[in-house]
PDB file of C-alpha atoms and ligand atoms in Angstrom:
ATOM      1  CA  MET A   1     -12.993   0.405  19.818  1.00 88.00           C
ATOM      2  CA  THR A   2     -14.681   0.559  16.360  1.00 93.00           C
ATOM      3  CA  GLN A   3     -11.941  -0.459  13.327  1.00 92.00           C
ATOM      4  CA  ASP A   4     -12.553   3.539  12.358  1.00 94.00           C
ATOM      5  CA  GLU A   5     -11.762   4.670  15.727  1.00 94.00           C
ATOM      6  CA  LEU A   6      -8.456   2.781  15.775  1.00 95.00           C
ATOM      7  CA  LYS A   7      -7.649   3.843  12.153  1.00 96.00           C
ATOM      8  CA  THR A   8      -7.707   7.172  13.946  1.00 97.00           C
ATOM      9  CA  LEU A   9      -5.485   5.711  16.657  1.00 97.00           C
ATOM     10  CA  VAL A  10      -2.843   4.619  14.417  1.00 98.00           C
ATOM     11  CA  GLY A  11      -3.170   7.855  12.027  1.00 98.00           C
ATOM     12  CA  GLN A  12      -2.739   9.930  14.397  1.00 98.00           C
ATOM     13  CA  ALA A  13       0.467   7.462  15.725  1.00 98.00           C
ATOM     14  CA  ALA A  14       2.623   7.999  12.830  1.00 98.00           C
ATOM     15  CA  LEU A  15       2.567  11.638  13.167  1.00 98.00           C
ATOM     16  CA  LYS A  16       5.881  11.012  15.461  1.00 97.00           C
ATOM     17  CA  TYR A  17       7.728   9.245  12.554  1.00 98.00           C
ATOM     18  CA  VAL A  18       7.656  12.609  10.501  1.00 97.00           C
ATOM     19  CA  VAL A  19      10.876  14.260  10.351  1.00 95.00           C
ATOM     20  CA  PRO A  20      10.579  17.880  10.751  1.00 96.00           C
ATOM     21  CA  GLY A  21      11.726  19.711   7.370  1.00 96.00           C
ATOM     22  CA  GLU A  22      11.512  17.329   5.230  1.00 96.00           C
ATOM     23  CA  ILE A  23       8.916  16.120   2.551  1.00 98.00           C
ATOM     24  CA  ILE A  24       6.689  12.666   3.316  1.00 98.00           C
ATOM     25  CA  GLY A  25       5.376   9.921   1.830  1.00 98.00           C
ATOM     26  CA  VAL A  26       1.604   9.148   1.701  1.00 98.00           C
ATOM     27  CA  GLY A  27       0.211   5.831   0.327  1.00 98.00           C
ATOM     28  CA  THR A  28      -3.411   5.874   0.303  1.00 98.00           C
ATOM     29  CA  GLY A  29      -6.898   4.527   2.015  1.00 98.00           C
ATOM     30  CA  SER A  30      -8.894   4.554   5.000  1.00 98.00           C
ATOM     31  CA  THR A  31      -6.316   4.389   7.203  1.00 98.00           C
ATOM     32  CA  VAL A  32      -4.040   6.843   5.533  1.00 98.00           C
ATOM     33  CA  ASN A  33      -6.932   9.702   5.316  1.00 98.00           C
ATOM     34  CA  LYS A  34      -6.512   9.211   9.049  1.00 98.00           C
ATOM     35  CA  PHE A  35      -2.736   9.738   9.007  1.00 98.00           C
ATOM     36  CA  ILE A  36      -3.320  12.529   6.498  1.00 98.00           C
ATOM     37  CA  ASP A  37      -5.779  14.572   8.245  1.00 98.00           C
ATOM     38  CA  ALA A  38      -3.742  14.345  11.620  1.00 98.00           C
ATOM     39  CA  LEU A  39      -0.791  15.431   8.928  1.00 98.00           C
ATOM     40  CA  ALA A  40      -2.978  18.785   8.458  1.00 98.00           C
ATOM     41  CA  THR A  41      -2.640  19.524  11.997  1.00 97.00           C
ATOM     42  CA  ILE A  42       1.267  20.174  11.862  1.00 97.00           C
ATOM     43  CA  LYS A  43       1.800  20.665   8.279  1.00 97.00           C
ATOM     44  CA  ASP A  44       3.600  24.171   9.115  1.00 97.00           C
ATOM     45  CA  GLN A  45       6.653  22.074  10.058  1.00 97.00           C
ATOM     46  CA  ILE A  46       6.740  20.240   7.175  1.00 97.00           C
ATOM     47  CA  ARG A  47       7.418  21.362   3.698  1.00 97.00           C
ATOM     48  CA  GLY A  48       4.625  18.686   1.524  1.00 98.00           C
ATOM     49  CA  ALA A  49       4.615  15.065   0.817  1.00 98.00           C
ATOM     50  CA  VAL A  50       5.056  12.948  -2.559  1.00 98.00           C
ATOM     51  CA  SER A  51       1.707  10.993  -3.073  1.00 98.00           C
ATOM     52  CA  SER A  52       0.820   7.809  -4.436  1.00 98.00           C
ATOM     53  CA  SER A  53      -2.648   8.333  -5.451  1.00 98.00           C
ATOM     54  CA  VAL A  54      -5.003  10.812  -7.396  1.00 98.00           C
ATOM     55  CA  ALA A  55      -7.539  10.529  -4.258  1.00 98.00           C
ATOM     56  CA  SER A  56      -4.593  11.123  -1.757  1.00 98.00           C
ATOM     57  CA  THR A  57      -3.527  14.047  -3.821  1.00 98.00           C
ATOM     58  CA  GLU A  58      -6.703  15.475  -3.914  1.00 98.00           C
ATOM     59  CA  ARG A  59      -6.910  14.684   0.353  1.00 98.00           C
ATOM     60  CA  LEU A  60      -3.607  16.538   0.982  1.00 98.00           C
ATOM     61  CA  ARG A  61      -4.364  19.403  -1.330  1.00 98.00           C
ATOM     62  CA  ALA A  62      -7.505  19.685   0.540  1.00 98.00           C
ATOM     63  CA  LEU A  63      -6.392  20.222   3.682  1.00 98.00           C
ATOM     64  CA  GLY A  64      -3.200  22.753   2.263  1.00 98.00           C
ATOM     65  CA  ILE A  65      -0.506  20.717   2.337  1.00 98.00           C
ATOM     66  CA  PRO A  66       1.924  20.994  -1.072  1.00 98.00           C
ATOM     67  CA  VAL A  67       1.910  17.896  -2.926  1.00 98.00           C
ATOM     68  CA  PHE A  68       5.917  17.159  -4.883  1.00 98.00           C
ATOM     69  CA  ASP A  69       5.908  15.024  -7.939  1.00 98.00           C
ATOM     70  CA  ALA A  70       8.390  11.815  -6.964  1.00 97.00           C
ATOM     71  CA  ASN A  71      10.747  12.771  -9.760  1.00 97.00           C
ATOM     72  CA  GLU A  72      11.073  16.211  -7.907  1.00 96.00           C
ATOM     73  CA  VAL A  73      12.403  14.225  -5.063  1.00 96.00           C
ATOM     74  CA  ALA A  74      15.045  12.323  -4.711  1.00 93.00           C
ATOM     75  CA  GLU A  75      14.945  10.722  -1.294  1.00 96.00           C
ATOM     76  CA  LEU A  76      12.070  10.654   1.271  1.00 98.00           C
ATOM     77  CA  ALA A  77      12.778   9.870   5.158  1.00 95.00           C
ATOM     78  CA  VAL A  78       9.582   8.092   5.664  1.00 98.00           C
ATOM     79  CA  TYR A  79       6.784   6.934   3.747  1.00 98.00           C
ATOM     80  CA  VAL A  80       3.292   5.534   5.257  1.00 98.00           C
ATOM     81  CA  ASP A  81       0.479   3.492   4.572  1.00 98.00           C
ATOM     82  CA  GLY A  82      -1.774   1.008   4.731  1.00 98.00           C
ATOM     83  CA  ALA A  83      -2.274  -2.927   3.909  1.00 98.00           C
ATOM     84  CA  ASP A  84      -4.328  -4.976   4.008  1.00 98.00           C
ATOM     85  CA  GLU A  85      -2.362  -7.722   5.054  1.00 98.00           C
ATOM     86  CA  ILE A  86       0.881  -7.765   6.791  1.00 98.00           C
ATOM     87  CA  ASP A  87       3.054 -11.195   8.554  1.00 98.00           C
ATOM     88  CA  GLY A  88       5.331 -10.922  11.587  1.00 97.00           C
ATOM     89  CA  GLN A  89       7.874 -10.055   8.831  1.00 98.00           C
ATOM     90  CA  GLY A  90       6.477  -6.940   8.138  1.00 98.00           C
ATOM     91  CA  HIS A  91       5.837  -8.272   4.686  1.00 98.00           C
ATOM     92  CA  MET A  92       2.248  -7.178   3.456  1.00 98.00           C
ATOM     93  CA  VAL A  93      -0.610  -7.490   0.458  1.00 98.00           C
ATOM     94  CA  LYS A  94      -1.495  -3.824  -0.724  1.00 98.00           C
ATOM     95  CA  GLY A  95      -3.571  -2.413  -3.548  1.00 98.00           C
ATOM     96  CA  GLY A  96      -7.080  -3.079  -2.370  1.00 98.00           C
ATOM     97  CA  GLY A  97      -7.551   0.733  -3.216  1.00 97.00           C
ATOM     98  CA  ALA A  98      -5.573  -0.316  -6.826  1.00 98.00           C
ATOM     99  CA  ALA A  99      -3.454   2.646  -5.729  1.00 98.00           C
ATOM    100  CA  LEU A 100       0.026  -0.669  -5.452  1.00 98.00           C
ATOM    101  CA  THR A 101       1.926   0.559  -8.581  1.00 98.00           C
ATOM    102  CA  ARG A 102       2.131   4.598  -7.193  1.00 98.00           C
ATOM    103  CA  GLU A 103       2.574   3.404  -3.550  1.00 98.00           C
ATOM    104  CA  LYS A 104       5.708   0.638  -4.322  1.00 98.00           C
ATOM    105  CA  ILE A 105       7.304   3.441  -6.218  1.00 98.00           C
ATOM    106  CA  VAL A 106       7.026   5.758  -3.455  1.00 98.00           C
ATOM    107  CA  ALA A 107       7.865   2.933  -1.140  1.00 98.00           C
ATOM    108  CA  ALA A 108      11.002   1.811  -3.052  1.00 98.00           C
ATOM    109  CA  GLN A 109      12.291   6.085  -3.101  1.00 97.00           C
ATOM    110  CA  SER A 110      11.832   5.992   0.787  1.00 98.00           C
ATOM    111  CA  ARG A 111      14.406   4.780   3.779  1.00 97.00           C
ATOM    112  CA  GLN A 112      11.464   3.857   5.995  1.00 98.00           C
ATOM    113  CA  PHE A 113       8.282   2.473   5.663  1.00 98.00           C
ATOM    114  CA  ILE A 114       6.009   3.105   7.902  1.00 98.00           C
ATOM    115  CA  CYS A 115       3.464   0.464   8.300  1.00 98.00           C
ATOM    116  CA  ILE A 116      -0.375   1.674   9.437  1.00 98.00           C
ATOM    117  CA  ALA A 117      -3.296  -0.872  10.438  1.00 97.00           C
ATOM    118  CA  ASP A 118      -5.632  -2.095  12.350  1.00 94.00           C
ATOM    119  CA  GLU A 119      -4.867  -5.531  13.971  1.00 94.00           C
ATOM    120  CA  SER A 120      -7.198  -7.526  11.388  1.00 94.00           C
ATOM    121  CA  LYS A 121      -4.295  -6.904   9.366  1.00 97.00           C
ATOM    122  CA  LEU A 122      -2.171  -9.133  11.242  1.00 97.00           C
ATOM    123  CA  VAL A 123      -1.697 -12.999   9.869  1.00 98.00           C
ATOM    124  CA  ARG A 124       0.127 -15.929   9.687  1.00 97.00           C
ATOM    125  CA  THR A 125       1.048 -16.017   5.994  1.00 98.00           C
ATOM    126  CA  LEU A 126      -0.086 -13.721   2.945  1.00 98.00           C
ATOM    127  CA  GLY A 127      -3.019 -14.650   0.199  1.00 97.00           C
ATOM    128  CA  ALA A 128      -6.111 -14.584   2.333  1.00 97.00           C
ATOM    129  CA  PHE A 129      -7.231 -11.161   1.473  1.00 98.00           C
ATOM    130  CA  PRO A 130      -7.272 -11.224  -2.494  1.00 98.00           C
ATOM    131  CA  LEU A 131      -4.067 -10.632  -4.304  1.00 98.00           C
ATOM    132  CA  PRO A 132      -4.534  -7.477  -5.677  1.00 98.00           C
ATOM    133  CA  VAL A 133      -2.297  -7.845  -9.476  1.00 98.00           C
ATOM    134  CA  GLU A 134      -2.715  -4.041 -11.532  1.00 98.00           C
ATOM    135  CA  VAL A 135      -1.640  -5.871 -15.254  1.00 98.00           C
ATOM    136  CA  ILE A 136      -1.841  -4.354 -18.781  1.00 98.00           C
ATOM    137  CA  PRO A 137      -5.168  -5.042 -20.370  1.00 98.00           C
ATOM    138  CA  MET A 138      -4.102  -7.540 -23.095  1.00 98.00           C
ATOM    139  CA  ALA A 139      -2.084  -9.693 -20.796  1.00 98.00           C
ATOM    140  CA  THR A 140      -5.615 -10.100 -18.460  1.00 98.00           C
ATOM    141  CA  GLN A 141      -6.712 -14.192 -20.080  1.00 98.00           C
ATOM    142  CA  ARG A 142      -3.380 -14.454 -19.995  1.00 98.00           C
ATOM    143  CA  LEU A 143      -2.381 -14.040 -16.139  1.00 98.00           C
ATOM    144  CA  VAL A 144      -5.707 -15.872 -15.506  1.00 98.00           C
ATOM    145  CA  ARG A 145      -4.236 -18.672 -16.474  1.00 98.00           C
ATOM    146  CA  GLN A 146      -0.808 -18.612 -15.556  1.00 98.00           C
ATOM    147  CA  PHE A 147      -2.492 -17.939 -11.634  1.00 98.00           C
ATOM    148  CA  ALA A 148      -4.739 -20.703 -12.588  1.00 98.00           C
ATOM    149  CA  GLN A 149      -1.046 -22.825 -12.959  1.00 97.00           C
ATOM    150  CA  MET A 150      -0.305 -21.649  -9.411  1.00 95.00           C
ATOM    151  CA  GLY A 151      -3.148 -22.696  -7.812  1.00 97.00           C
ATOM    152  CA  GLY A 152      -5.195 -19.143  -7.734  1.00 98.00           C
ATOM    153  CA  GLN A 153      -8.283 -18.112  -9.647  1.00 98.00           C
ATOM    154  CA  ALA A 154      -8.171 -14.418 -10.648  1.00 98.00           C
ATOM    155  CA  ARG A 155     -10.599 -12.435 -11.300  1.00 98.00           C
ATOM    156  CA  LEU A 156     -10.861  -8.960 -13.228  1.00 98.00           C
ATOM    157  CA  ARG A 157     -12.111  -5.666 -10.349  1.00 98.00           C
ATOM    158  CA  LEU A 158     -14.783  -4.086 -11.799  1.00 98.00           C
ATOM    159  CA  LYS A 159     -16.417  -0.846 -11.173  1.00 97.00           C
ATOM    160  CA  ASP A 160     -19.992  -0.054 -11.593  1.00 97.00           C
ATOM    161  CA  GLY A 161     -20.034  -3.368 -14.054  1.00 97.00           C
ATOM    162  CA  VAL A 162     -16.800  -2.021 -16.123  1.00 98.00           C
ATOM    163  CA  PRO A 163     -13.224  -2.902 -15.438  1.00 98.00           C
ATOM    164  CA  LEU A 164     -11.722  -0.678 -12.696  1.00 98.00           C
ATOM    165  CA  VAL A 165      -9.187   1.835 -14.724  1.00 98.00           C
ATOM    166  CA  THR A 166      -6.207   2.683 -12.241  1.00 98.00           C
ATOM    167  CA  ASP A 167      -4.193   5.972 -11.627  1.00 98.00           C
ATOM    168  CA  ASN A 168      -2.335   4.909 -14.187  1.00 98.00           C
ATOM    169  CA  GLY A 169      -4.988   3.567 -17.334  1.00 98.00           C
ATOM    170  CA  GLN A 170      -4.098   0.082 -16.456  1.00 98.00           C
ATOM    171  CA  HIS A 171      -6.895  -2.969 -14.989  1.00 98.00           C
ATOM    172  CA  ILE A 172      -6.343  -4.781 -11.979  1.00 98.00           C
ATOM    173  CA  LEU A 173      -6.713  -8.649 -11.040  1.00 98.00           C
ATOM    174  CA  ASP A 174      -7.425 -10.271  -7.434  1.00 98.00           C
ATOM    175  CA  VAL A 175      -5.992 -12.834  -6.643  1.00 98.00           C
ATOM    176  CA  THR A 176      -7.780 -15.662  -4.533  1.00 98.00           C
ATOM    177  CA  GLY A 177      -6.472 -19.664  -3.286  1.00 98.00           C
ATOM    178  CA  LEU A 178      -3.074 -18.215  -2.940  1.00 97.00           C
ATOM    179  CA  SER A 179      -1.145 -19.287   0.469  1.00 93.00           C
ATOM    180  CA  ILE A 180       1.934 -16.960   0.178  1.00 97.00           C
ATOM    181  CA  SER A 181       4.567 -19.044   2.302  1.00 96.00           C
ATOM    182  CA  ASP A 182       7.780 -17.240   0.528  1.00 98.00           C
ATOM    183  CA  PRO A 183       6.716 -13.587  -0.552  1.00 98.00           C
ATOM    184  CA  ARG A 184      10.101 -12.170  -1.754  1.00 98.00           C
ATOM    185  CA  GLY A 185      10.056 -15.279  -3.978  1.00 98.00           C
ATOM    186  CA  PHE A 186       6.514 -15.109  -5.224  1.00 98.00           C
ATOM    187  CA  GLU A 187       6.865 -10.751  -5.301  1.00 98.00           C
ATOM    188  CA  LEU A 188      10.093 -11.457  -7.775  1.00 98.00           C
ATOM    189  CA  GLU A 189       8.519 -14.357  -9.913  1.00 98.00           C
ATOM    190  CA  VAL A 190       5.465 -12.648 -10.490  1.00 98.00           C
ATOM    191  CA  SER A 191       6.717  -9.134 -11.346  1.00 98.00           C
ATOM    192  CA  GLN A 192       8.737 -10.978 -14.180  1.00 98.00           C
ATOM    193  CA  TRP A 193       5.566 -12.537 -16.312  1.00 98.00           C
ATOM    194  CA  PRO A 194       4.730  -9.982 -19.110  1.00 98.00           C
ATOM    195  CA  GLY A 195       1.708  -7.930 -18.927  1.00 98.00           C
ATOM    196  CA  VAL A 196       2.447  -7.237 -15.428  1.00 98.00           C
ATOM    197  CA  VAL A 197       2.737  -4.076 -14.051  1.00 98.00           C
ATOM    198  CA  THR A 198       2.897  -4.589 -10.095  1.00 98.00           C
ATOM    199  CA  VAL A 199       2.284  -7.710  -7.838  1.00 98.00           C
ATOM    200  CA  GLY A 200       0.499  -6.004  -4.457  1.00 98.00           C
ATOM    201  CA  VAL A 201       3.100  -8.365  -2.596  1.00 98.00           C
ATOM    202  CA  PHE A 202       5.181  -5.867  -0.701  1.00 98.00           C
ATOM    203  CA  ALA A 203       8.268  -8.235   0.490  1.00 98.00           C
ATOM    204  CA  LEU A 204      11.388  -5.976  -1.459  1.00 97.00           C
ATOM    205  CA  GLN A 205       9.302  -2.899   0.077  1.00 96.00           C
ATOM    206  CA  LYS A 206       8.276  -4.048   2.573  1.00 98.00           C
ATOM    207  CA  ALA A 207       7.691  -2.195   6.524  1.00 98.00           C
ATOM    208  CA  ASP A 208      10.480  -1.172   8.646  1.00 98.00           C
ATOM    209  CA  VAL A 209       7.646  -0.787  11.872  1.00 98.00           C
ATOM    210  CA  CYS A 210       4.205  -1.180  12.110  1.00 98.00           C
ATOM    211  CA  LEU A 211       1.627   0.837  13.972  1.00 98.00           C
ATOM    212  CA  LEU A 212      -0.829  -2.110  15.033  1.00 97.00           C
ATOM    213  CA  GLY A 213      -3.984  -0.343  16.313  1.00 97.00           C
ATOM    214  CA  THR A 214      -5.744  -3.122  19.060  1.00 96.00           C
ATOM    215  CA  THR A 215      -7.881  -2.848  21.917  1.00 92.00           C
ATOM    216  CA  GLN A 216      -5.285  -2.356  24.562  1.00 94.00           C
ATOM    217  CA  GLY A 217      -3.750   0.805  22.136  1.00 94.00           C
ATOM    218  CA  VAL A 218      -1.102   1.041  19.943  1.00 97.00           C
ATOM    219  CA  LYS A 219       1.799  -1.680  19.291  1.00 97.00           C
ATOM    220  CA  THR A 220       4.632  -1.134  17.496  1.00 98.00           C
ATOM    221  CA  LEU A 221       5.959  -4.151  15.905  1.00 98.00           C
ATOM    222  CA  THR A 222      10.052  -3.855  14.775  1.00 98.00           C
ATOM    223  CA  PHE A 223      11.349  -5.457  11.185  1.00 97.00           C
TER     224      PHE A 223
HETATM  225  C1  LIG B 301      -4.285   0.774  -1.312  1.00 61.93           C
HETATM  226  C2  LIG B 301      -3.879  -0.179  -0.231  1.00 61.93           C
HETATM  227  C3  LIG B 301      -4.188   0.323   1.677  1.00 61.93           C
HETATM  228  O1  LIG B 301      -3.176   0.708   1.846  1.00 61.93           O
HETATM  229  C4  LIG B 301      -4.411  -0.957   1.577  1.00 61.93           C
HETATM  230  O2  LIG B 301      -5.780  -1.425   0.649  1.00 61.93           O
HETATM  231  C5  LIG B 301      -5.279  -0.560   2.812  1.00 61.93           C
HETATM  232  O3  LIG B 301      -6.871   0.030   2.648  1.00 61.93           O
HETATM  233  P1  LIG B 301      -7.094   0.621   4.055  1.00 61.93           P
HETATM  234  O4  LIG B 301      -6.475   1.467   5.484  1.00 61.93           O
HETATM  235  O5  LIG B 301      -8.461   1.151   3.747  1.00 61.93           O
HETATM  236  O6  LIG B 301      -7.641  -0.639   5.000  1.00 61.93           O
HETATM  237  O7  LIG B 301      -3.035  -0.312   0.058  1.00 61.93           O
HETATM  238  O8  LIG B 301      -4.330   0.390  -2.317  1.00 61.93           O
END
């Protein structure tokens, strides 16, 4: 099975966590796009979605699924999103699609985080995937030096040769050279650095369930 087929498989498998009559939290990325496509087939059974990015909002609306502002909804039963890495405890690295801040916000207002991923994303220790960090532009170079002090090499993410601008008008640093053995401690520490908007370690908002696409089918990991 190709990686794309595995993504389709887990995107469809996530439908069984959708609570009829509810508003669903929807993440961002190529795996979530498969989930959105699957969600469109049962759109009459849900009220709509709260989305974590402009890209997902556009896709949801194009398929006829109403999108609510996060402020209009107190709590969501379920949030479905992908990951760049997930470990055996449900801690994740996210933000490959630059949507980490809104993803963390929607995850925080959801009772259950369902991660959908192909098996290439399962790791023993987080850190091999360059860690995305959304930053306030004026803090970029100071944060590059701060990551260097912990052994990380931080690079400003570019798009078409210029700094990528997130949905929130900020920039992204991608940090290599880290081995994140204490995801919760790491998230708590880096989140407090002045100029950091959001660090792409999801340990406080970790997954409750991971639907992992494998060549043997969908494996359900619960944490
Ligand atoms: C976007 C994310 C995505 O969930 C993550 O990058 C995985 O994406 P994909 O499903 O395309 O591999 O965090 O900010």
